[in-house]
């Protein structure tokens, strides 16, 4: 075998076209090959680690042994190009396009409104398409499994699931059962049209799925597979060689001569190591063509499974075997099937191999504890021999290491049959129910001799309780030869507690929780075994019903979306108020929609990679770029001295450097940037830059530390109404409490992206960027380069999600990129990787809220004093404005006569936090609602009663003297209780909780009053430019940016109504600073309000200009009028302007009018909680929202659902962890969990309040982008309600502390079950925790 040769030719197919690569680069993944080499940009980069599904493609292979073709979905970001020899790949472009035909999957996701920003849509399409290729009539279970590995940050998933549900042919889907309130009302009776509820989409008009129309598998590949006498393939690249041996002998020789070379099958383990940890393997061996690794043989004792089989194949194999044997023989098979269903995502399981999963020896492995407990073994070969090695405690030596020698290869894995009287169970707990690494896993097996409850043999293994899979050997010894009863088990719990000890600073944290899970799992195993012994009549004593544990419910039910019909007299042509599909949903679903990084490479374009600080608080003593400049492809390094214009930007009187020069104040602060000819070269160049530091004393990370040292950003804000001190003297009771609300990462699916192109003369630049405020980018670039703004044009076509995270930081990044473009005089592209993006750009402010509340025994709150501390990070950013908005919303829906609020933005050495959907309101109201919950707990009354007693009623004024009428807020509240059947379900929950000891249900109902528009009056303005061309087509430009919220769709509706022409004649191309200047940010839920009025103004001007033409020819067509107007020399272009409300807030007088109006809503949420693990499921959610008269109900309901799910993430799931030195640990989807399909409420109903009007905004509508995010807290308070029910079992009543997010860890520990009470708490201060409590 010679690696020095040219290398072989790689041959595979993409979308039916043959691709031959003569110089395949082993380090290239399919994703970059598709995007950069073939310019197939429909497949998106979302995370690079197989965690988000944005890059999903379908891989098809021919199996000569069985003469079958298999199709499976996979993540292109982890698929090495060299692995694709002989495969056929289908991307979203190959599924369908607007030029040829749209595939039913694409059509249905788009028309069901399942695409908002559209960045995740191609991945969703591919996951669903692959499922349909394998199973044209899937079940709901199939669909949720297929989509489990695809994340979406915009929609809340409900519309995606509804679109896919139309392929279902299930009896239990309501559409087949003809249920009255079906999720899709089918056959309509014309007489009923009046009373009938309008639907968001009509499934009758969908094109049916025709499996015969799909791309065929290329016959050439079948021929190649059938005839080829397999020979070894070798591919050599810049730094790595890739060898694909054809036989087991050759594989053994390769491994003997290169024992350090990894074997790569699915690349789901080696891939992320290479990408994120910078590991370099000069030689990679890929044994995908060694047939011995894929053989399956049955023996009387069990089954040998080839180590190369993918986890999906192993699962299917076991599922086929289970029905062929008696139940007692397949206990282990069934336990493995269960674990395989939860391990990773569909895309990962389709490529990851069984042998790879075992050999990676992860401490929290899902399979290893079960395989070990089940007495499995592996068959291992090396040159000169084969041996069988049992999988037991001796197999796993240390982190990622097994007892096998480097040159040994696992060929197959033996999975034995179980015996009569033998039971095997697997349990796991993970931060998110699906597609998530486990926290703790376990495999447990017990064997009883026939007819006895005496334990003959037992095996218990845990994952996640140390650096390796561990055996609980002493616990097993305490069980063996003893009868399986309470006495034996209570002894076993104590032994286990003693045996599996984690040091308090163990990596991964959550120490008390992990220890309590080991006990909970053993207890769950105990319950299952008792159940089995009872079934076999070994024991006769009845098990109390109360203690049995059923799994949490998971069936997604059809949901309701209720909105009002447009009025009878509205013209059919007028689209306003109708549920119109997002105007680019189809091109988003076909992958044709162009995002910033999809723009083709410019000539000699460079790529920019940032170098960031690795210290939280230090002086920079040296910056050595010489080594970076010597690397291939590196062109230049940009440092602060290179900036020709302004190097330091000022906000609120605080300075922020674009690039740090002499000192750094957080890990992740930008110091310099490397520009190179490719992404890979720029990344390597950045890694080669050497920076030396001198640490400065005492970095500050938490708000407590900042408060102690008075590190605040001035001004500190205060607001008060009434006299709190006097009021406290008159109340019946006073309660004090506090709550922490964690931060949140934006996790927009498209990371920060920009391309700066020098035009080549007079210092003119074009900036193509993904940002919410093009005008800010324009001015930052101009100031940074020291040129006038008229030389910089900023273009925003669309944004792949933003949520507030693409305003301030994006402009700073654009400034740095523009310096590189100016200095090199070449186009420069900067696209952050997910990890860098999360590290650098900050997120939502974590807040600590402390309150003191005085109330009467009847529940009236008379006085409250609240102090908010926000962790602002190392620069001021928009933190002062966030603090102001926090204080302005601290009354929420409640009329508290004496109120005092103080807010402080704390200056810390963490990356600066910034705007995030809701802008402080979700933190502000959370503290208030928690305070009200505490009052209810002290008084022992239902929280909703306390809420009701204290609500604003009748004409009211806020604490800053803004007058408003709360009627619609009270209507939302009442309607929410009616629609959700609150009273009856409350009773049902109480009965459920009496009947279940280890599972509890909880429910809460929460209101919101949210102020719309910018408190800074000058930001409430907007402009538009409308052109009518001679053929009658219309081009609209306005100042808003499209980020999935559907603003372009709504502007098209506005123009259509005002010009009285169909929307198909109106086009919106992009948002750019050369068509509409001096725009304001698309933020504060004000985009449609402002820009809609501006577009309306321009269209009315044009329509009036055409009046004389219409009078001359009233019967003429629109085209004829336009043509006539041109010959009459009438201008067919107009600007529109909207001067929004003059809002202000006087902080000295503590009064003002900071908002134009309020958007109201209420949410009722019910959850079911597993008290032993803290896992929960949102069973049902009902949202009633007052948004005036919706301009587009489908878009608005999409915003409501998406905001609710983002709030659900904030309050129950998403956790940012920082190391003790201030480094963000959670830098990607594998560590940071945003809600996935498995987190959607099983019933998710949205009702738009009927007969509501709003005189302050366009067509009587209301802003809806942000308000509903806070209502995700209904899930938090429902969990808290369920926890309270669990605590009462342990005799604990009254208020208790539960911080946000209410992760399974927090919920489980708060339940205070007998198992968590056994865990000794570690004393704070006696150890260094793994992560800071921010």
PDB file of N, CA and C in Angstrom, residues 364-397:
ATOM      1  N   UNK A 364     -20.727   8.751  29.435  1.00  0.00           N
ATOM      2  CA  UNK A 364     -22.189   8.734  29.541  1.00  0.00           C
ATOM      3  C   UNK A 364     -22.815   7.973  28.382  1.00  0.00           C
ATOM      4  N   UNK A 365     -22.112   6.929  27.925  1.00  0.00           N
ATOM      5  CA  UNK A 365     -22.621   6.127  26.810  1.00  0.00           C
ATOM      6  C   UNK A 365     -24.004   5.548  27.124  1.00  0.00           C
ATOM      7  N   UNK A 366     -24.851   5.509  26.108  1.00  0.00           N
ATOM      8  CA  UNK A 366     -26.202   4.959  26.288  1.00  0.00           C
ATOM      9  C   UNK A 366     -26.205   3.438  26.219  1.00  0.00           C
ATOM     10  N   UNK A 367     -25.359   2.898  25.332  1.00  0.00           N
ATOM     11  CA  UNK A 367     -25.423   1.457  25.083  1.00  0.00           C
ATOM     12  C   UNK A 367     -24.525   0.658  26.012  1.00  0.00           C
ATOM     13  N   UNK A 368     -23.338   1.190  26.321  1.00  0.00           N
ATOM     14  CA  UNK A 368     -22.370   0.374  27.056  1.00  0.00           C
ATOM     15  C   UNK A 368     -22.890  -0.177  28.386  1.00  0.00           C
ATOM     16  N   UNK A 369     -23.594   0.628  29.227  1.00  0.00           N
ATOM     17  CA  UNK A 369     -24.093   0.047  30.478  1.00  0.00           C
ATOM     18  C   UNK A 369     -25.064  -1.106  30.230  1.00  0.00           C
ATOM     19  N   UNK A 370     -25.885  -1.011  29.170  1.00  0.00           N
ATOM     20  CA  UNK A 370     -26.870  -2.058  28.903  1.00  0.00           C
ATOM     21  C   UNK A 370     -26.158  -3.300  28.367  1.00  0.00           C
ATOM     22  N   UNK A 371     -25.192  -3.099  27.462  1.00  0.00           N
ATOM     23  CA  UNK A 371     -24.451  -4.236  26.908  1.00  0.00           C
ATOM     24  C   UNK A 371     -23.687  -4.944  28.017  1.00  0.00           C
ATOM     25  N   UNK A 372     -23.097  -4.135  28.923  1.00  0.00           N
ATOM     26  CA  UNK A 372     -22.308  -4.732  30.001  1.00  0.00           C
ATOM     27  C   UNK A 372     -23.213  -5.485  30.973  1.00  0.00           C
ATOM     28  N   UNK A 373     -24.329  -4.866  31.345  1.00  0.00           N
ATOM     29  CA  UNK A 373     -25.244  -5.525  32.279  1.00  0.00           C
ATOM     30  C   UNK A 373     -25.798  -6.802  31.654  1.00  0.00           C
ATOM     31  N   UNK A 374     -25.950  -6.809  30.335  1.00  0.00           N
ATOM     32  CA  UNK A 374     -26.534  -7.972  29.654  1.00  0.00           C
ATOM     33  C   UNK A 374     -25.531  -9.042  29.305  1.00  0.00           C
ATOM     34  N   UNK A 375     -24.291  -8.924  29.818  1.00  0.00           N
ATOM     35  CA  UNK A 375     -23.259  -9.930  29.552  1.00  0.00           C
ATOM     36  C   UNK A 375     -22.927 -10.081  28.069  1.00  0.00           C
ATOM     37  N   UNK A 376     -22.857  -8.961  27.358  1.00  0.00           N
ATOM     38  CA  UNK A 376     -22.468  -9.034  25.956  1.00  0.00           C
ATOM     39  C   UNK A 376     -20.948  -9.165  25.863  1.00  0.00           C
ATOM     40  N   UNK A 377     -20.495  -9.551  24.657  1.00  0.00           N
ATOM     41  CA  UNK A 377     -19.038  -9.607  24.466  1.00  0.00           C
ATOM     42  C   UNK A 377     -18.719  -9.173  23.044  1.00  0.00           C
ATOM     43  N   UNK A 378     -17.441  -8.850  22.810  1.00  0.00           N
ATOM     44  CA  UNK A 378     -17.047  -8.435  21.462  1.00  0.00           C
ATOM     45  C   UNK A 378     -16.026  -9.426  20.921  1.00  0.00           C
ATOM     46  N   UNK A 379     -16.073  -9.606  19.611  1.00  0.00           N
ATOM     47  CA  UNK A 379     -15.089 -10.447  18.944  1.00  0.00           C
ATOM     48  C   UNK A 379     -14.056  -9.522  18.311  1.00  0.00           C
ATOM     49  N   UNK A 380     -12.797  -9.754  18.661  1.00  0.00           N
ATOM     50  CA  UNK A 380     -11.731  -8.816  18.300  1.00  0.00           C
ATOM     51  C   UNK A 380     -10.694  -9.540  17.452  1.00  0.00           C
ATOM     52  N   UNK A 381     -10.228  -8.891  16.375  1.00  0.00           N
ATOM     53  CA  UNK A 381      -9.153  -9.503  15.573  1.00  0.00           C
ATOM     54  C   UNK A 381      -7.947  -8.589  15.536  1.00  0.00           C
ATOM     55  N   UNK A 382      -6.808  -9.202  15.304  1.00  0.00           N
ATOM     56  CA  UNK A 382      -5.602  -8.459  14.924  1.00  0.00           C
ATOM     57  C   UNK A 382      -4.738  -9.428  14.137  1.00  0.00           C
ATOM     58  N   UNK A 383      -3.663  -8.937  13.574  1.00  0.00           N
ATOM     59  CA  UNK A 383      -2.800  -9.811  12.801  1.00  0.00           C
ATOM     60  C   UNK A 383      -2.375 -10.980  13.674  1.00  0.00           C
ATOM     61  N   UNK A 384      -2.743 -12.187  13.267  1.00  0.00           N
ATOM     62  CA  UNK A 384      -2.305 -13.347  14.035  1.00  0.00           C
ATOM     63  C   UNK A 384      -3.284 -13.744  15.105  1.00  0.00           C
ATOM     64  N   UNK A 385      -4.560 -13.426  14.945  1.00  0.00           N
ATOM     65  CA  UNK A 385      -5.441 -14.018  15.931  1.00  0.00           C
ATOM     66  C   UNK A 385      -6.743 -13.298  16.157  1.00  0.00           C
ATOM     67  N   UNK A 386      -7.658 -14.000  16.830  1.00  0.00           N
ATOM     68  CA  UNK A 386      -8.980 -13.489  17.136  1.00  0.00           C
ATOM     69  C   UNK A 386      -9.255 -13.861  18.584  1.00  0.00           C
ATOM     70  N   UNK A 387      -9.910 -12.969  19.343  1.00  0.00           N
ATOM     71  CA  UNK A 387     -10.285 -13.336  20.707  1.00  0.00           C
ATOM     72  C   UNK A 387     -11.635 -12.724  21.038  1.00  0.00           C
ATOM     73  N   UNK A 388     -12.277 -13.267  22.054  1.00  0.00           N
ATOM     74  CA  UNK A 388     -13.541 -12.707  22.522  1.00  0.00           C
ATOM     75  C   UNK A 388     -13.303 -12.024  23.853  1.00  0.00           C
ATOM     76  N   UNK A 389     -13.793 -10.812  23.959  1.00  0.00           N
ATOM     77  CA  UNK A 389     -13.575 -10.041  25.182  1.00  0.00           C
ATOM     78  C   UNK A 389     -14.930  -9.671  25.772  1.00  0.00           C
ATOM     79  N   UNK A 390     -15.188 -10.024  27.043  1.00  0.00           N
ATOM     80  CA  UNK A 390     -16.474  -9.647  27.646  1.00  0.00           C
ATOM     81  C   UNK A 390     -16.543  -8.140  27.882  1.00  0.00           C
ATOM     82  N   UNK A 391     -17.735  -7.588  27.694  1.00  0.00           N
ATOM     83  CA  UNK A 391     -17.949  -6.165  28.018  1.00  0.00           C
ATOM     84  C   UNK A 391     -18.315  -6.116  29.497  1.00  0.00           C
ATOM     85  N   UNK A 392     -17.355  -5.784  30.342  1.00  0.00           N
ATOM     86  CA  UNK A 392     -17.635  -5.696  31.775  1.00  0.00           C
ATOM     87  C   UNK A 392     -16.818  -4.555  32.368  1.00  0.00           C
ATOM     88  N   UNK A 393     -16.742  -4.500  33.704  1.00  0.00           N
ATOM     89  CA  UNK A 393     -16.082  -3.325  34.294  1.00  0.00           C
ATOM     90  C   UNK A 393     -14.601  -3.247  33.910  1.00  0.00           C
ATOM     91  N   UNK A 394     -14.006  -4.405  33.510  1.00  0.00           N
ATOM     92  CA  UNK A 394     -12.577  -4.363  33.156  1.00  0.00           C
ATOM     93  C   UNK A 394     -12.378  -3.866  31.729  1.00  0.00           C
ATOM     94  N   UNK A 395     -13.462  -3.818  30.938  1.00  0.00           N
ATOM     95  CA  UNK A 395     -13.313  -3.452  29.525  1.00  0.00           C
ATOM     96  C   UNK A 395     -13.024  -1.953  29.375  1.00  0.00           C
ATOM     97  N   UNK A 396     -13.674  -1.134  30.260  1.00  0.00           N
ATOM     98  CA  UNK A 396     -13.528   0.313  30.152  1.00  0.00           C
ATOM     99  C   UNK A 396     -12.476   0.775  31.155  1.00  0.00           C
ATOM    100  N   UNK A 397     -11.346   1.249  30.625  1.00  0.00           N
ATOM    101  CA  UNK A 397     -10.188   1.482  31.483  1.00  0.00           C
ATOM    102  C   UNK A 397     -10.174   2.908  32.029  1.00  0.00           C
TER     103      UNK A 397
END
